[in-house]
Amino acid sequence: MKPLKKVAALAVVLIGILSFNTIENSPVKPALDLNELDIAKILEKQQSECRPDCDFMFNVETQLIKKIRGGNNINAKVYITEKSTGRTSLLSQENIQIKKYKDAIAIEGLVSGDNFKNTILENGDKVISNSGDQQYAFDELIKNEAIYNSYINATNELLRLKRSI
C-alpha cells in the first residue's frame, strides 16, 4: 500500500504543477494601416454621438523624460486601437512640460533648437517639441474629448497628480 500512496502523491504533485503551466503562442498583431482610415471622421463620430459605439478606441501613453525644478517633461504618445482585432498604431507623439505650480519655470531657457513650439494645452501644459514628420498633429488630436481625457488620466497616473478632467 505504501508504493500506491507514493504514486498517488507524485501524481497529485505533477498534476498541480502542470495545471498552472500554459504555453501560448500569441502572434504579433500587425499595425493598423493609417492610410485606409479617416481619423478626422472617426473622431467627429465619437464627439457627435451620445453613446459612442465606434470600432476604434484612442488612448494616450506617457513616459517621464526629465524632472526639472518646478515641473516634469514627459513624452505623450497617442494610439488608435481597433477593438475587434486589437491592432494598434501610433498617431502622434510630443514632448510636453507639466508645471507643478503656476509660473514655476520658464521653458524658453531650458529648451533649445528649432523644434521648440510654444503651444499651451487647455489645462496649462506646454508642448515643447514639434515632431513635423507625423501624419497627425498632437495639437489637433488633443482637442478631442476622449483623447484629452485619456491624456489627463495617463499623466495623473504617471506623475501621481489629481488633476480633474
Short mmCIF file of C-alpha atoms in Angstrom, two decimals:
data_model
loop_
_atom_site.label_atom_id
_atom_site.label_comp_id
_atom_site.label_asym_id
_atom_site.label_seq_id
_atom_site.Cartn_x
_atom_site.Cartn_y
_atom_site.Cartn_z
CA MET A 1 0.00 0.00 0.00
CA LYS A 2 2.92 2.31 0.60
CA PRO A 3 4.02 2.37 -3.06
CA LEU A 4 0.45 3.25 -4.04
CA LYS A 5 0.49 6.28 -1.71
CA LYS A 6 3.79 7.42 -3.22
CA VAL A 7 2.43 7.13 -6.76
CA ALA A 8 -0.76 8.98 -5.80
CA ALA A 9 1.20 11.78 -4.09
CA LEU A 10 3.53 12.07 -7.09
CA ALA A 11 0.53 12.20 -9.45
CA VAL A 12 -1.13 14.95 -7.41
CA VAL A 13 2.09 17.00 -7.36
CA LEU A 14 2.65 16.59 -11.12
CA ILE A 15 -0.95 17.47 -11.95
CA GLY A 16 -0.71 20.55 -9.71
CA ILE A 17 2.50 21.73 -11.33
CA LEU A 18 1.43 21.07 -14.90
CA SER A 19 -2.02 22.59 -14.49
CA PHE A 20 -0.54 26.07 -13.95
CA ASN A 21 1.78 25.95 -16.95
CA THR A 22 0.29 27.28 -20.16
CA ILE A 23 2.00 27.54 -23.47
CA GLU A 24 0.62 30.34 -25.58
CA ASN A 25 1.75 31.34 -28.99
CA SER A 26 0.45 34.84 -29.47
CA PRO A 27 1.47 36.11 -32.88
CA VAL A 28 2.46 39.74 -33.23
CA LYS A 29 -0.51 41.70 -34.44
CA PRO A 30 0.15 43.86 -37.48
CA ALA A 31 -0.28 47.59 -37.08
CA LEU A 32 -3.29 49.41 -38.46
CA ASP A 33 -2.89 50.99 -41.87
CA LEU A 34 -3.48 54.67 -41.18
CA ASN A 35 -3.80 55.46 -44.88
CA GLU A 36 -7.05 53.49 -45.05
CA LEU A 37 -8.60 55.21 -42.01
CA ASP A 38 -10.12 58.66 -41.85
CA ILE A 39 -9.15 59.67 -38.33
CA ALA A 40 -10.96 63.01 -38.52
CA LYS A 41 -14.24 61.25 -39.39
CA ILE A 42 -13.79 58.71 -36.57
CA LEU A 43 -13.12 61.49 -34.04
CA GLU A 44 -16.09 63.51 -35.29
CA LYS A 45 -18.35 60.47 -34.98
CA GLN A 46 -17.23 59.90 -31.39
CA GLN A 47 -17.81 63.57 -30.47
CA SER A 48 -21.26 63.87 -32.01
CA GLU A 49 -22.80 60.71 -30.58
CA CYS A 50 -24.12 60.40 -27.06
CA ARG A 51 -23.01 56.81 -26.74
CA PRO A 52 -20.06 56.02 -28.98
CA ASP A 53 -20.30 52.56 -30.48
CA CYS A 54 -17.23 53.06 -32.59
CA ASP A 55 -14.94 50.27 -33.71
CA PHE A 56 -11.87 52.22 -32.64
CA MET A 57 -10.51 53.40 -29.31
CA PHE A 58 -7.98 56.16 -28.70
CA ASN A 59 -5.56 56.08 -25.79
CA VAL A 60 -2.56 58.08 -24.60
CA GLU A 61 0.57 56.62 -23.05
CA THR A 62 3.02 58.83 -21.19
CA GLN A 63 6.63 58.39 -20.18
CA LEU A 64 8.73 60.60 -17.92
CA ILE A 65 11.68 62.13 -19.78
CA LYS A 66 13.16 64.54 -17.28
CA LYS A 67 12.37 66.01 -13.88
CA ILE A 68 13.17 69.67 -13.67
CA ARG A 69 12.75 72.22 -10.94
CA GLY A 70 9.09 73.08 -10.72
CA GLY A 71 7.90 70.66 -13.39
CA ASN A 72 8.33 67.49 -15.39
CA ASN A 73 8.99 66.81 -19.04
CA ILE A 74 7.06 63.85 -20.41
CA ASN A 75 6.62 62.16 -23.77
CA ALA A 76 2.97 61.60 -24.70
CA LYS A 77 2.01 59.14 -27.44
CA VAL A 78 -1.48 58.93 -28.94
CA TYR A 79 -2.50 55.47 -30.17
CA ILE A 80 -5.53 54.19 -32.06
CA THR A 81 -6.71 50.64 -31.37
CA GLU A 82 -9.17 48.63 -33.39
CA LYS A 83 -11.48 47.00 -30.84
CA SER A 84 -12.32 43.88 -32.83
CA THR A 85 -8.76 42.80 -33.65
CA GLY A 86 -6.68 44.62 -31.04
CA ARG A 87 -4.36 46.10 -33.66
CA THR A 88 -2.72 49.37 -32.64
CA SER A 89 -0.94 52.20 -34.42
CA LEU A 90 0.84 55.33 -33.23
CA LEU A 91 -0.87 58.53 -34.38
CA SER A 92 1.29 61.20 -32.80
CA GLN A 93 3.83 61.87 -30.07
CA GLU A 94 5.08 65.05 -28.45
CA ASN A 95 7.24 66.17 -25.55
CA ILE A 96 5.20 68.11 -23.02
CA GLN A 97 6.13 70.09 -19.94
CA ILE A 98 3.84 69.87 -16.93
CA LYS A 99 4.30 72.52 -14.27
CA LYS A 100 3.87 71.63 -10.63
CA TYR A 101 2.51 75.08 -9.86
CA LYS A 102 1.67 78.24 -11.78
CA ASP A 103 4.65 80.25 -13.12
CA ALA A 104 7.11 77.69 -11.78
CA ILE A 105 9.64 77.85 -14.61
CA ALA A 106 10.25 79.46 -17.94
CA ILE A 107 10.73 76.76 -20.55
CA GLU A 108 12.30 79.05 -23.11
CA GLY A 109 15.65 78.83 -21.32
CA LEU A 110 15.52 75.06 -20.93
CA VAL A 111 14.64 74.04 -24.47
CA SER A 112 16.91 74.75 -27.38
CA GLY A 113 16.73 74.02 -31.07
CA ASP A 114 14.49 74.73 -34.00
CA ASN A 115 11.78 72.32 -32.91
CA PHE A 116 10.64 74.49 -29.97
CA LYS A 117 6.94 75.11 -30.14
CA ASN A 118 5.07 77.25 -27.66
CA THR A 119 1.68 75.56 -27.68
CA ILE A 120 -0.30 75.63 -24.46
CA LEU A 121 -2.91 72.95 -23.88
CA GLU A 122 -6.30 73.55 -22.27
CA ASN A 123 -5.02 72.68 -18.78
CA GLY A 124 -1.83 74.79 -18.97
CA ASP A 125 0.62 72.08 -20.07
CA LYS A 126 3.08 73.22 -22.73
CA VAL A 127 4.06 71.30 -25.85
CA ILE A 128 7.83 71.79 -26.03
CA SER A 129 8.72 69.95 -29.21
CA ASN A 130 7.23 69.67 -32.64
CA SER A 131 7.56 66.39 -34.48
CA GLY A 132 6.88 67.51 -38.01
CA ASP A 133 7.28 64.07 -39.56
CA GLN A 134 3.98 62.76 -38.20
CA GLN A 135 0.80 62.37 -40.17
CA TYR A 136 -1.42 63.80 -37.39
CA ALA A 137 -0.71 66.82 -35.21
CA PHE A 138 -0.83 66.26 -31.46
CA ASP A 139 -2.40 69.71 -31.00
CA GLU A 140 -5.35 68.76 -33.19
CA LEU A 141 -5.82 65.29 -31.68
CA ILE A 142 -5.80 66.56 -28.09
CA LYS A 143 -8.79 68.80 -28.85
CA ASN A 144 -10.95 65.67 -28.92
CA GLU A 145 -12.59 64.95 -25.58
CA ALA A 146 -11.79 61.22 -25.48
CA ILE A 147 -8.10 61.77 -26.25
CA TYR A 148 -7.85 64.68 -23.80
CA ASN A 149 -9.43 62.62 -21.00
CA SER A 150 -7.04 59.76 -21.73
CA TYR A 151 -4.11 62.21 -21.64
CA ILE A 152 -5.18 63.60 -18.24
CA ASN A 153 -5.63 60.09 -16.82
CA ALA A 154 -2.23 58.96 -18.14
CA THR A 155 -0.39 61.99 -16.74
CA ASN A 156 -2.19 61.68 -13.40
CA GLU A 157 -1.13 58.05 -13.14
CA LEU A 158 2.47 58.73 -14.23
CA LEU A 159 3.11 61.76 -12.01
CA ARG A 160 0.70 60.87 -9.19
CA LEU A 161 -1.33 64.02 -9.74
CA LYS A 162 -5.00 64.65 -9.00
CA ARG A 163 -5.99 66.80 -11.95
CA SER A 164 -9.65 66.64 -12.91
CA ILE A 165 -10.91 66.01 -16.39
#
